[in-house]
Tab-separated table of C-alpha atoms in Angstrom:
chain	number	residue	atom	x	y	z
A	21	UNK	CA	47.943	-94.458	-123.417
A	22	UNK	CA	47.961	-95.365	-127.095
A	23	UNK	CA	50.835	-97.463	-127.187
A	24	UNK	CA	48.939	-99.883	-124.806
A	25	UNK	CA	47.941	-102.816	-126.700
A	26	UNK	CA	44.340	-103.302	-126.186
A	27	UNK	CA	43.559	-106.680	-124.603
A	28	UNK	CA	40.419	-108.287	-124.440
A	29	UNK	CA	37.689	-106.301	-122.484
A	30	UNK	CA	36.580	-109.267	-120.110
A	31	UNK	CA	40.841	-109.588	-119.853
A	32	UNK	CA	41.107	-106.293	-118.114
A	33	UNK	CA	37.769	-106.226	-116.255
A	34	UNK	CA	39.449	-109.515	-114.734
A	35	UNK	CA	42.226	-107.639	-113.501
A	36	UNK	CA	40.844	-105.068	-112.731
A	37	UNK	CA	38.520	-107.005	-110.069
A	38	UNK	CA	41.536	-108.698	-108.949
A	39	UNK	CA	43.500	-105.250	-108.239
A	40	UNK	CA	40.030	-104.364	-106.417
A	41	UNK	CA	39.983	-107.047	-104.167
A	42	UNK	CA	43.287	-107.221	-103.246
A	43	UNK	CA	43.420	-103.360	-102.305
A	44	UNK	CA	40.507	-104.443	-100.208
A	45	UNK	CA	42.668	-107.385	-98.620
A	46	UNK	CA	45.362	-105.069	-97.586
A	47	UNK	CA	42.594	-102.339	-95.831
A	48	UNK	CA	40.545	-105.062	-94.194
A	49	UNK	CA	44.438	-106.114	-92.503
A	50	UNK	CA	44.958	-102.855	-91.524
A	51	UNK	CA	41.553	-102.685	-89.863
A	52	UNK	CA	42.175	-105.597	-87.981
A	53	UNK	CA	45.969	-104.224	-87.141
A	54	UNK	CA	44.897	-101.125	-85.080
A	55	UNK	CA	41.931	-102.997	-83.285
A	56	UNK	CA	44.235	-105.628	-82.216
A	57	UNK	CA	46.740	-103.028	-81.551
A	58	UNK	CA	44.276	-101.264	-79.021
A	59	UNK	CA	43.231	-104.615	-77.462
A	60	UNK	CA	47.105	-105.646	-76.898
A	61	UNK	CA	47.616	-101.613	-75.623
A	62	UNK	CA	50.756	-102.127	-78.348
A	63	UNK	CA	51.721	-98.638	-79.586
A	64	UNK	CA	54.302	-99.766	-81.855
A	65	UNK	CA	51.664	-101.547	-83.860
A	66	UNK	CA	50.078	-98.374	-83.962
A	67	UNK	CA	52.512	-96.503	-84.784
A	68	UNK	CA	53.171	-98.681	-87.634
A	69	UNK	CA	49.122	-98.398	-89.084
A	70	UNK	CA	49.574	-94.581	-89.237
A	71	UNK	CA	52.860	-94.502	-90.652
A	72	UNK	CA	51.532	-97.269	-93.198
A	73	UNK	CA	49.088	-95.856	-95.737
A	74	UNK	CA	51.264	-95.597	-98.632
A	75	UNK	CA	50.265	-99.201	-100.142
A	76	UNK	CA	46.668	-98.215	-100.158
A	77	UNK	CA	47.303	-95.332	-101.451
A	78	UNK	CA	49.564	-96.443	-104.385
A	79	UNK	CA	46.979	-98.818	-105.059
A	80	UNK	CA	44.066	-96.328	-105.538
A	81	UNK	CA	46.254	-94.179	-108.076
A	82	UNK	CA	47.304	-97.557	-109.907
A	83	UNK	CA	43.117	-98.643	-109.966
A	84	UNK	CA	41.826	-95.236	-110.986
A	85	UNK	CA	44.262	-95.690	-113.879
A	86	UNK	CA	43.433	-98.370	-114.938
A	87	UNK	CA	39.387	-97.466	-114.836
A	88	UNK	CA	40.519	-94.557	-116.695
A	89	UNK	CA	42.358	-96.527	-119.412
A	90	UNK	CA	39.671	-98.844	-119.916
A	91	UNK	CA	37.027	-96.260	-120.302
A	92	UNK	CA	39.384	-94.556	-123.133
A	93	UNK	CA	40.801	-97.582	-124.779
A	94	UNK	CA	37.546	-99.949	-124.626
A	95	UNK	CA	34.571	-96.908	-124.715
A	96	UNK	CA	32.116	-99.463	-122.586
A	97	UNK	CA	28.466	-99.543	-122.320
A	98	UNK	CA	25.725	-100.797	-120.520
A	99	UNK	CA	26.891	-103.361	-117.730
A	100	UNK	CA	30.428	-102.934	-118.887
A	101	UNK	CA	30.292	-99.103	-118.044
A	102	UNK	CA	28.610	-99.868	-115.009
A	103	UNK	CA	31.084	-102.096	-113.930
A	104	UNK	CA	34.410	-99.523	-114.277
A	105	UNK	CA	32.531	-96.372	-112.834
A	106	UNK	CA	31.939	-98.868	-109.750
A	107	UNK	CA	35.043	-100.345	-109.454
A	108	UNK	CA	36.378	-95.953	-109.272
A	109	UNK	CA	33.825	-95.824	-107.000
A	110	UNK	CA	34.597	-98.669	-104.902
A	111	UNK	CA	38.341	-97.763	-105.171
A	112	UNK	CA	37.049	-94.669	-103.142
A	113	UNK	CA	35.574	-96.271	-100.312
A	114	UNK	CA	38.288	-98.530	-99.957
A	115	UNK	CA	41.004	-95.829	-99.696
A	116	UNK	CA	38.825	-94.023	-97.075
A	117	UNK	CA	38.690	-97.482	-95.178
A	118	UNK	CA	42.357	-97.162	-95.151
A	119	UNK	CA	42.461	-93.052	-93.690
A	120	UNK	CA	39.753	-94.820	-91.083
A	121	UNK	CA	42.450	-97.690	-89.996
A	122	UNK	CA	44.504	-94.458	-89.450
A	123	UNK	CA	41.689	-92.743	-87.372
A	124	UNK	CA	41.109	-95.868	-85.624
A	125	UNK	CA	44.938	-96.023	-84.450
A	126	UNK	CA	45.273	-92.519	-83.868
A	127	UNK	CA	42.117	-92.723	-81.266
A	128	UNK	CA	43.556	-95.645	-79.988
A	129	UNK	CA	46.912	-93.966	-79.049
A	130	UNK	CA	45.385	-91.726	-77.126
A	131	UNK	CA	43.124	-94.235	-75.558
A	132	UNK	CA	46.324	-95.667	-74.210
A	133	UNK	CA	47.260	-92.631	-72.214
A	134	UNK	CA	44.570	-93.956	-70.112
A	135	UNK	CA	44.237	-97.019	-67.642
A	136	UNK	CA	41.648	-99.246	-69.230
A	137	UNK	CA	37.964	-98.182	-69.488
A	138	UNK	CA	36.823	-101.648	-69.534
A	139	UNK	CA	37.468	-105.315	-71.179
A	140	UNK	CA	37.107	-104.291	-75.000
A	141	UNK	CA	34.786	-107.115	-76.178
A	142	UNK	CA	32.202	-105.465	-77.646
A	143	UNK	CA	34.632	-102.821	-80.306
A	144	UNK	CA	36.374	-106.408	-81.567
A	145	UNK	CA	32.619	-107.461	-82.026
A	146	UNK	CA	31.860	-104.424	-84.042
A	147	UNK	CA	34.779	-104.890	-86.314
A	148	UNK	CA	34.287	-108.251	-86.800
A	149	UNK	CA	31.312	-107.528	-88.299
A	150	UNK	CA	32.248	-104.638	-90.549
A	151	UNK	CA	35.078	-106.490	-91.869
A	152	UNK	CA	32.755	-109.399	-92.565
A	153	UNK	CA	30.677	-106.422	-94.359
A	154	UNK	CA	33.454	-105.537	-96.264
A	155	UNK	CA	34.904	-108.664	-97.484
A	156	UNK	CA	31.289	-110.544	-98.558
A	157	UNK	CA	30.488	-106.566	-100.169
A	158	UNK	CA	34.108	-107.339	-102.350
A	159	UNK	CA	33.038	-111.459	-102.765
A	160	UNK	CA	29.947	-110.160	-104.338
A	161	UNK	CA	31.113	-107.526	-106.603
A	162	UNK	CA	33.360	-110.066	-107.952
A	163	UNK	CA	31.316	-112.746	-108.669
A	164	UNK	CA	28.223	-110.070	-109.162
A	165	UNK	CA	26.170	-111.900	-106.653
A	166	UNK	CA	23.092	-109.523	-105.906
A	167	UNK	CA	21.467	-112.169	-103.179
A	168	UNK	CA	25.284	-111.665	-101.261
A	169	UNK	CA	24.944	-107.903	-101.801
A	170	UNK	CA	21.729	-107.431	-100.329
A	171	UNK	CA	22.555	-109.504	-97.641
A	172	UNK	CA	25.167	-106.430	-96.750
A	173	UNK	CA	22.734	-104.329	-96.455
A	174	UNK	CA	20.741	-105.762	-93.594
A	175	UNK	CA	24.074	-106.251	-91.791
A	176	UNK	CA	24.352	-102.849	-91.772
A	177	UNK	CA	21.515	-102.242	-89.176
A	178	UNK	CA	23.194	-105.145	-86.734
A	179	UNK	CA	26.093	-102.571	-87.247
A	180	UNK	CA	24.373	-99.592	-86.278
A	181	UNK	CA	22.542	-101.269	-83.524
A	182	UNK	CA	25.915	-102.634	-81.797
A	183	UNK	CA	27.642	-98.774	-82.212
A	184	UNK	CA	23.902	-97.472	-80.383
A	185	UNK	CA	24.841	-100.123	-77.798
A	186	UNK	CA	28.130	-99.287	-77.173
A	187	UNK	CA	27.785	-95.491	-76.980
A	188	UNK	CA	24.832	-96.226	-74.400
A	189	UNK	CA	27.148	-98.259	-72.154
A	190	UNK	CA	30.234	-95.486	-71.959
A	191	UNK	CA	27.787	-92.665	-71.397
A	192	UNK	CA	26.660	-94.747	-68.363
A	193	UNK	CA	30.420	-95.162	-67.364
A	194	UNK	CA	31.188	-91.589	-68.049
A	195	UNK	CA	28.297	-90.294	-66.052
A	196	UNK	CA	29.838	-92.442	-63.256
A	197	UNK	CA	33.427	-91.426	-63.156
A	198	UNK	CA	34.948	-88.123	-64.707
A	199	UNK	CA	38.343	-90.578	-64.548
A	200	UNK	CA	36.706	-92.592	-67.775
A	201	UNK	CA	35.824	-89.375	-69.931
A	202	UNK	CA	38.650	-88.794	-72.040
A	203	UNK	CA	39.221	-92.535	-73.032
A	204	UNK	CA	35.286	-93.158	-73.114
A	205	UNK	CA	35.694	-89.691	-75.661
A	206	UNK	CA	38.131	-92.030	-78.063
A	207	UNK	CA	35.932	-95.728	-77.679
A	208	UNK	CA	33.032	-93.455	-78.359
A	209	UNK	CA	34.813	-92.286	-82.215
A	210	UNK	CA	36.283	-96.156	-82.694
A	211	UNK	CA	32.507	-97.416	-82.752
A	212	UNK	CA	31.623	-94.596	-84.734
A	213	UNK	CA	34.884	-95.476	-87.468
A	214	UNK	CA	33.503	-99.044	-87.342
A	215	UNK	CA	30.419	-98.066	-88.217
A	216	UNK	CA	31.437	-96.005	-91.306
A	217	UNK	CA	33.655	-98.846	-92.529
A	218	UNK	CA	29.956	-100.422	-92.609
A	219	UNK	CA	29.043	-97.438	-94.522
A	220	UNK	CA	31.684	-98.108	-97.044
A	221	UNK	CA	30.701	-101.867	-97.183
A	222	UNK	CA	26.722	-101.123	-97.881
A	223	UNK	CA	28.082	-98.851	-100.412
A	224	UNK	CA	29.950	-101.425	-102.308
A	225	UNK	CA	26.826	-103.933	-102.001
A	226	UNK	CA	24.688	-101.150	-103.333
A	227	UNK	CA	27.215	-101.014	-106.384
A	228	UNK	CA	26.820	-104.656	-107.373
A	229	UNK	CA	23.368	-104.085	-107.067
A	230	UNK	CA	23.705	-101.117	-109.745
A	231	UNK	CA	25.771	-103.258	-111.813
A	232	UNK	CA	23.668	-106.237	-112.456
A	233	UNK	CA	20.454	-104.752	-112.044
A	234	UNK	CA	20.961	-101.326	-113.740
A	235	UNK	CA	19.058	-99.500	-111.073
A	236	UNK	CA	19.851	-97.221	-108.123
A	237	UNK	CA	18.520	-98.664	-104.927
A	238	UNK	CA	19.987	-96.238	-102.853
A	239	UNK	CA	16.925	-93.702	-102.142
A	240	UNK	CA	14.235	-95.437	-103.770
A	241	UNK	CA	11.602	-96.739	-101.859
A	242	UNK	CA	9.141	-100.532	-102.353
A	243	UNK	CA	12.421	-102.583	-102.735
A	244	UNK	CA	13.554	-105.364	-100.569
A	245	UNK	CA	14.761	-105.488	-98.356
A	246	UNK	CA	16.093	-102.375	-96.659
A	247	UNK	CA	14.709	-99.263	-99.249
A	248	UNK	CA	16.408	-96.511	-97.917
A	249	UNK	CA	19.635	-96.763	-96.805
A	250	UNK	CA	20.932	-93.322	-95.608
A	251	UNK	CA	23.925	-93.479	-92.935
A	252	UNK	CA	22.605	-93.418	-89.411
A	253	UNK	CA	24.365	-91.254	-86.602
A	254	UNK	CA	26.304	-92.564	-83.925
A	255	UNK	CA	24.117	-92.151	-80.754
A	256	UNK	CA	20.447	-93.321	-80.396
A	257	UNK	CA	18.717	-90.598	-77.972
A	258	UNK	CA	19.566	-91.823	-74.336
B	3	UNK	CA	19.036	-94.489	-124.121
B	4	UNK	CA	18.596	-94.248	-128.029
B	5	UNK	CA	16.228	-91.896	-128.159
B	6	UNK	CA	18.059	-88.757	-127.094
B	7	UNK	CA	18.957	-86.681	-129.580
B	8	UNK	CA	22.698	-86.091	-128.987
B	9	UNK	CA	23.002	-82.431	-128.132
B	10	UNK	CA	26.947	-80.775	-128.293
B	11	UNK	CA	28.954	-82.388	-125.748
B	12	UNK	CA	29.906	-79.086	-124.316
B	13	UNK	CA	26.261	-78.281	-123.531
B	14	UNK	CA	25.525	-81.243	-122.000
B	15	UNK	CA	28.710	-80.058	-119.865
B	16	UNK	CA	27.719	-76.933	-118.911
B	17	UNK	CA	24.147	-78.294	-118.034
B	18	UNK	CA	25.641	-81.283	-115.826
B	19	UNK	CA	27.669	-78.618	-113.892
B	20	UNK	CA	24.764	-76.841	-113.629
B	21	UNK	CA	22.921	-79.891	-111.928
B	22	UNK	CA	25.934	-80.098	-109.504
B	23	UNK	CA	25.798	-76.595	-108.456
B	24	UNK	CA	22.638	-76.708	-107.574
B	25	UNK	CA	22.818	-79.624	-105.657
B	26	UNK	CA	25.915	-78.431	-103.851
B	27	UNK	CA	23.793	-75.262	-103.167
B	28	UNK	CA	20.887	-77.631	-101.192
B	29	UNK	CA	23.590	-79.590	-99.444
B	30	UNK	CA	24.890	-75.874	-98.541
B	31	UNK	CA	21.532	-74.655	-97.042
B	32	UNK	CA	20.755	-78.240	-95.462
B	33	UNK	CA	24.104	-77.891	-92.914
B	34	UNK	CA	22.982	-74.081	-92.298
B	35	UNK	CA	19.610	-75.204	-91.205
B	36	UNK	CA	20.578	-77.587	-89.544
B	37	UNK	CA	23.425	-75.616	-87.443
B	38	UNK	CA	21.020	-72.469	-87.047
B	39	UNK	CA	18.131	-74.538	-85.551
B	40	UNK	CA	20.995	-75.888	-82.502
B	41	UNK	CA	21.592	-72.609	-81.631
B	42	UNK	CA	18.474	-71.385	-81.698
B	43	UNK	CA	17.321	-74.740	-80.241
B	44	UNK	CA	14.511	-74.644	-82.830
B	45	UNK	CA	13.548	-78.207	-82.609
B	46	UNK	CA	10.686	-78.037	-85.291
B	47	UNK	CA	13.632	-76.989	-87.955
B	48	UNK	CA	15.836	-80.026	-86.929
B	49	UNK	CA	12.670	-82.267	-87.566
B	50	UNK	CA	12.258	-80.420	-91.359
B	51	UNK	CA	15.789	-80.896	-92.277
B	52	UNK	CA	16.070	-84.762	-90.810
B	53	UNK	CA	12.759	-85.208	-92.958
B	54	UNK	CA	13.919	-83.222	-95.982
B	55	UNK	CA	16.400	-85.728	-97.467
B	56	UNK	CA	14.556	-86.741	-100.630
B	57	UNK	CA	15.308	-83.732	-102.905
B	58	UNK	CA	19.312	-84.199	-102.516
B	59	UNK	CA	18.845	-88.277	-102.806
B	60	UNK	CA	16.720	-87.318	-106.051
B	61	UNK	CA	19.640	-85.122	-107.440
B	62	UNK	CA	22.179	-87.737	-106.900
B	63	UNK	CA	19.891	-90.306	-109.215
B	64	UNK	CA	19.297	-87.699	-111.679
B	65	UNK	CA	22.918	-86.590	-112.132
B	66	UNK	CA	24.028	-90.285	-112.386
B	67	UNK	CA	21.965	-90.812	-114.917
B	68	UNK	CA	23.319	-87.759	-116.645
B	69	UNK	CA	26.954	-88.624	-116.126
B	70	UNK	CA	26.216	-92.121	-117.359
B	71	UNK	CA	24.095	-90.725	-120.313
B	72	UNK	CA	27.050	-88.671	-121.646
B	73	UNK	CA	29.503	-91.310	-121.011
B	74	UNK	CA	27.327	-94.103	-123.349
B	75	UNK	CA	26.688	-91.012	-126.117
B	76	UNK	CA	29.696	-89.359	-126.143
B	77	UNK	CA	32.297	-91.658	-125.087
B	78	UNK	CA	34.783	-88.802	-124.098
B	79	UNK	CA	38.278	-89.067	-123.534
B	80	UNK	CA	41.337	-87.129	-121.903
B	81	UNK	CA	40.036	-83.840	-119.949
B	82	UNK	CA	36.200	-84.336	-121.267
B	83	UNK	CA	36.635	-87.789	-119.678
B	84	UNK	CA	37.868	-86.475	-116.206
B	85	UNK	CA	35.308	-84.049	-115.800
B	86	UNK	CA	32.573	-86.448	-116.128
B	87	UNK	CA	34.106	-89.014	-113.877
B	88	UNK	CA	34.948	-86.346	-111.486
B	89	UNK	CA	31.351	-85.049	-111.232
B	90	UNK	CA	29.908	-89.014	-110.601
B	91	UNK	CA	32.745	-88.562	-107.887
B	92	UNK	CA	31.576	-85.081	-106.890
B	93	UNK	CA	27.591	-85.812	-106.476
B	94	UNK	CA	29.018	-88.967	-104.061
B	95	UNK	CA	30.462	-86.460	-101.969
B	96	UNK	CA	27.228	-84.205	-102.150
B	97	UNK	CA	25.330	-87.079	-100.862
B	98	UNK	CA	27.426	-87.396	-98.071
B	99	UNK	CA	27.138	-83.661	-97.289
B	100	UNK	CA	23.530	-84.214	-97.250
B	101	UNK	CA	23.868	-87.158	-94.749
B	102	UNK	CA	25.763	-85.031	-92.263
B	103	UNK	CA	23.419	-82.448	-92.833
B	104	UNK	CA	20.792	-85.164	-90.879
B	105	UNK	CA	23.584	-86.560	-88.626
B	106	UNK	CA	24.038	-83.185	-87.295
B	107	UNK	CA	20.738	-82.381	-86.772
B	108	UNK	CA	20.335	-85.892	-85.119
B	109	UNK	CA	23.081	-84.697	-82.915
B	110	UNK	CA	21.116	-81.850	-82.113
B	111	UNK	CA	17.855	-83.075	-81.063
B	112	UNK	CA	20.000	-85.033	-78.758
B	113	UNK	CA	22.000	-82.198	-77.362
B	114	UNK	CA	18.685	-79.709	-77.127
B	115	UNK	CA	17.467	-82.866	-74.475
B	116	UNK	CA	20.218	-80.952	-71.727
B	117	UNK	CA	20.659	-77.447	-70.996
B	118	UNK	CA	23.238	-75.729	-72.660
B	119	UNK	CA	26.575	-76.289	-72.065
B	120	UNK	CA	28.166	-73.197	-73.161
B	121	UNK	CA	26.615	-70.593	-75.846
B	122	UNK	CA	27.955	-72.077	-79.114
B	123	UNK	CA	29.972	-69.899	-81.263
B	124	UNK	CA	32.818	-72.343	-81.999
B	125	UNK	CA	30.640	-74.721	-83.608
B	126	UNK	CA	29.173	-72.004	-86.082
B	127	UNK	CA	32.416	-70.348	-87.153
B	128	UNK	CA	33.504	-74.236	-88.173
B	129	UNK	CA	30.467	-74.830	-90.058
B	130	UNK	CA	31.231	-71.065	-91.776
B	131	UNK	CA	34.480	-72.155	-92.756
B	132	UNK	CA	33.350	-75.702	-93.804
B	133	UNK	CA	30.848	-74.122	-95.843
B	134	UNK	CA	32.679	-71.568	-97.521
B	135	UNK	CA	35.413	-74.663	-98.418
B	136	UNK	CA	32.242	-76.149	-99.997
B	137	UNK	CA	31.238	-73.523	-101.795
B	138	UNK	CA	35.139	-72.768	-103.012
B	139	UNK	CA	35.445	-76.008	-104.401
B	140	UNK	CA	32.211	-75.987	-106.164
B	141	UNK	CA	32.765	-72.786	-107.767
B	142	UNK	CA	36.347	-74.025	-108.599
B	143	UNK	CA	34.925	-77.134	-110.581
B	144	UNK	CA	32.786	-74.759	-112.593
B	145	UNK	CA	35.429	-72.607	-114.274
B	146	UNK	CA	38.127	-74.898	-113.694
B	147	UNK	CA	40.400	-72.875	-111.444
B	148	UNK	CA	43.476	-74.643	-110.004
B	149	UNK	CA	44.043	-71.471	-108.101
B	150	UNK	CA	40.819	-71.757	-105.659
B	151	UNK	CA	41.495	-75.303	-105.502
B	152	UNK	CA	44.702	-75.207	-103.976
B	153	UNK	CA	43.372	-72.884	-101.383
B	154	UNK	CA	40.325	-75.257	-100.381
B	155	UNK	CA	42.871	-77.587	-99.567
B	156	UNK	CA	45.318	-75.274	-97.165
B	157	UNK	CA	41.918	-74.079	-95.514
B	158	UNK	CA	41.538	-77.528	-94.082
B	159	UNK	CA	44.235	-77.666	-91.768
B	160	UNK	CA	42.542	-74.301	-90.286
B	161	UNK	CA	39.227	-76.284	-89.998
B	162	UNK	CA	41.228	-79.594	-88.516
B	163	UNK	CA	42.441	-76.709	-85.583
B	164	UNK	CA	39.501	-75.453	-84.794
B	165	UNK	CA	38.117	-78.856	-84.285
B	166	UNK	CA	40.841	-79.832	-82.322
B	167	UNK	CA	40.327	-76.864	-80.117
B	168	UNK	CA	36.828	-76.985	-79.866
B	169	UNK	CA	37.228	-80.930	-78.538
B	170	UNK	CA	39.743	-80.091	-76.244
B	171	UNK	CA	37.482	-77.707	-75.015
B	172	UNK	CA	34.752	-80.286	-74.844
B	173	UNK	CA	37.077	-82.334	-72.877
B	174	UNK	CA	37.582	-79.393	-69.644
B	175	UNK	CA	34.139	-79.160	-69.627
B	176	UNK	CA	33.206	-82.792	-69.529
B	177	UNK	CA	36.042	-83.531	-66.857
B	178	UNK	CA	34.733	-80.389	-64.810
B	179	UNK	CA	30.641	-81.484	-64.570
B	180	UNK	CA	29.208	-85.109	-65.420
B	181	UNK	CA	26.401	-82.841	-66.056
B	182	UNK	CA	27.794	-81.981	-69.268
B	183	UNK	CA	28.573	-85.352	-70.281
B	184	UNK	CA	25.634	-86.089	-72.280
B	185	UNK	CA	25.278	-82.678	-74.432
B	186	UNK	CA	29.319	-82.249	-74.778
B	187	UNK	CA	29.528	-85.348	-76.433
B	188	UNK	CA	27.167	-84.617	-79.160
B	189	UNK	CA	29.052	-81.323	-79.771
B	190	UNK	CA	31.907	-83.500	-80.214
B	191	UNK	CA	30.394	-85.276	-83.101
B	192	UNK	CA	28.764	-82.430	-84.692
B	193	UNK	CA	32.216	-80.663	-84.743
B	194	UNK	CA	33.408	-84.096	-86.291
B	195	UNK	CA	30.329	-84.083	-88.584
B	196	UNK	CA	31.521	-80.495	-89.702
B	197	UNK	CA	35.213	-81.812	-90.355
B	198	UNK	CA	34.045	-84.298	-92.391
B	199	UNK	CA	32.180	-81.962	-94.712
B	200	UNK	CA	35.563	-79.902	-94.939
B	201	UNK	CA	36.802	-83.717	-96.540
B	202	UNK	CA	34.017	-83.680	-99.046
B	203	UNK	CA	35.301	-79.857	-99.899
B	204	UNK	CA	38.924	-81.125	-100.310
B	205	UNK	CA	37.941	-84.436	-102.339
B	206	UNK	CA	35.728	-81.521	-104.542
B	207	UNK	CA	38.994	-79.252	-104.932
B	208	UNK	CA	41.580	-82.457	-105.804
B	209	UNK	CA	39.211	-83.725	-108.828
B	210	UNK	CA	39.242	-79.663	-109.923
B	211	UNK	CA	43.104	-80.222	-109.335
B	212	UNK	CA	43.105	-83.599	-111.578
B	213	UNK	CA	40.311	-82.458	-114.067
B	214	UNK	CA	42.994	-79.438	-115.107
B	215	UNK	CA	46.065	-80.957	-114.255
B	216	UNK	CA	45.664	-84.815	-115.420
B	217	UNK	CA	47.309	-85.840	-112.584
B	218	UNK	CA	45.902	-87.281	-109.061
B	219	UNK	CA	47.662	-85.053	-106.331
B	220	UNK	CA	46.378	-86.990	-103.272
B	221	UNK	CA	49.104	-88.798	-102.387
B	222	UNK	CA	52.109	-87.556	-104.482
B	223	UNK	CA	55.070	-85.947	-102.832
B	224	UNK	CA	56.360	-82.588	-103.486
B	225	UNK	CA	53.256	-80.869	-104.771
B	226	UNK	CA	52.304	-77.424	-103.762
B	227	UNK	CA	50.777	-76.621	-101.086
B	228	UNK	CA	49.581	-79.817	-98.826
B	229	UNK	CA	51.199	-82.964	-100.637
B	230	UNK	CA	49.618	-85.699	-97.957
B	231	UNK	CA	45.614	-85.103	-97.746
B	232	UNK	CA	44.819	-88.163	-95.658
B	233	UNK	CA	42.080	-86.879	-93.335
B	234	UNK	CA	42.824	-86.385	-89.797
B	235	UNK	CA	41.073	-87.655	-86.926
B	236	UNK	CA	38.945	-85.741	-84.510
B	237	UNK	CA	41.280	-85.272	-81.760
B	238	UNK	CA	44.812	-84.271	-80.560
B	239	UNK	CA	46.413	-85.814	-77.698
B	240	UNK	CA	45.206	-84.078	-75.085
């Protein structure tokens, strides 16, 4: 650690954003992977998004790291603190969008045991959408863009209101045919890892919030435009 | 920020793990409720504890603050540095507990809408175990003991088997009756809601593990006793 040659501060902050958003290019792919992987029924695709974590996961070591080295070598405060205990936070959520890529593919394998519930329109939909999530959540922590950040957030309930939809529709098939249940069981958990990768995004927005604001908008209440933002379950009553 | 009189560095310690504790004990009490009120179909208790949010989101504020406060005063570095990163990490995960302390009991007014599927005893023993991984790994941050980390993590497998079994389970049942559609699938995600807490134990125990050890054991090779932690999905092929 001390034979590092301290660089400038906004130097490694730069890089360290960088590292951040291309860990979060390489989950967002593997996102996309096992969804297209399910549409296509292509198990070997599959196979390869489970076997395939290790880049993500080198990359979170590498970024907490290099938060931690920056914390010890540069002592930062104020917005400059801020920014590295978000980017180790952020580094979290992106690693667990990563293990849910691998929970999307392993539902998705055994989805394919089955013949097809039905076209799969509205799951690409959902993903579409939490990627978008994701990426613009990444866009504005680089750029610390609050008005892209709280944008996000009020994604996040077009999110939640697509998974309700969904869920709603295969209980209706499932009620129908015993045939559907077990691959209705599997849709019913890829809606719900879409919606966490949401989770993950608002998460990231709410950082960028912290960063350039200074304050915690996650549970307090009179701020625009979505106050509190705890995670909502998968199913609406039905 | 100025104002506070800088107190020792190792009392601010002990009183930040303190503030952890604590709120690891709500989150604790928060999943009992909730899991006690399903099978006692107590509907007014579900309400309380989907209500009852605001004291853990208050915790989390305060203990940022705290972990940010000692990080501007103190500026630690090396092990002093890792615990106080690893407790802004640790009150994320409490948060999260808290969350799936309302998911579940979401999932529970919706399951208490059908007669009962089967008397639930599975779903209890999981949350014991999930619990008592909570607790572990809590207790094991507070004096530092590698020992009781280690055995959070090999207790997860055990909770990823019972949740595999309960689904599968789930599954006869659902395949058997449509009638049990409905209810059986909200099982399914409260036995997934109970997994995940088990992941918020294990995250608890590998910052213990990286707090003592300086070095991140989530995705190294070769390490006793569970090298590869990525999280495992809700189901086995069936």
């Amino acid at each position: 650690l001390t034979s590092v040659e301290p660089a400038h501060f906004a130097d490694e902050l730069r890089a360290l954003k960088h590292r951040v958003t291309a860990m979060g290019r390489v989950a967002e792919e593997r996102v996309q992977l096992a969804l297209q992987a399910v549409v296509n029924r292509d198990r070997e695709v599959l196979k390869q998004v489970i076997d395939g974590d290790d880049r993500l996961n080198r990359a979170q070591v590498e970024i907490d790291d290099h938060c931690f080295r920056l914390l010890a070598l540069f002592q930062p405060v104020a917005v400059d603190l801020r920014a590295v205990v978000s980017a180790l936070r952020i580094n979290t959520d992106l690693e667990r969008v990563g293990d849910l890529a691998v929970n999307l593919a392993e539902a998705g394998q055994r989805y394919l045991l089955h013949a097809p519930v039905k076209r799969l329109v509205d799951l690409p939909r959902m993903g579409d959408l939490a990627l978008t999530m994701l990426r613009e959540a990444l866009d504005a922590f680089v750029s610390r863009d609050t008005a892209a950040a709280y944008n996000v957030l009020a994604q996040d309930d077009w999110l939640d209101a697509l998974n309700n939809q969904i869920v709603r529709e295969l209980l209706t098939y499932m009620l129908g045919s015993s045939r559907v249940v077990e691959p209705s069981v599997d849709l019913i958990l890829m809606a719900r890892h879409l919606e966490r990768i949401g989770d993950h995004a608002t998460n990231i927005a709410e950082d960028v919030i912290f960063i350039v604001e200074a304050r915690d908008i996650r549970h307090r209440s009179g701020l625009p435009p979505g106050p509190e933002r705890r995670r909502q379950s998968t199913v609406a009553p039905v």
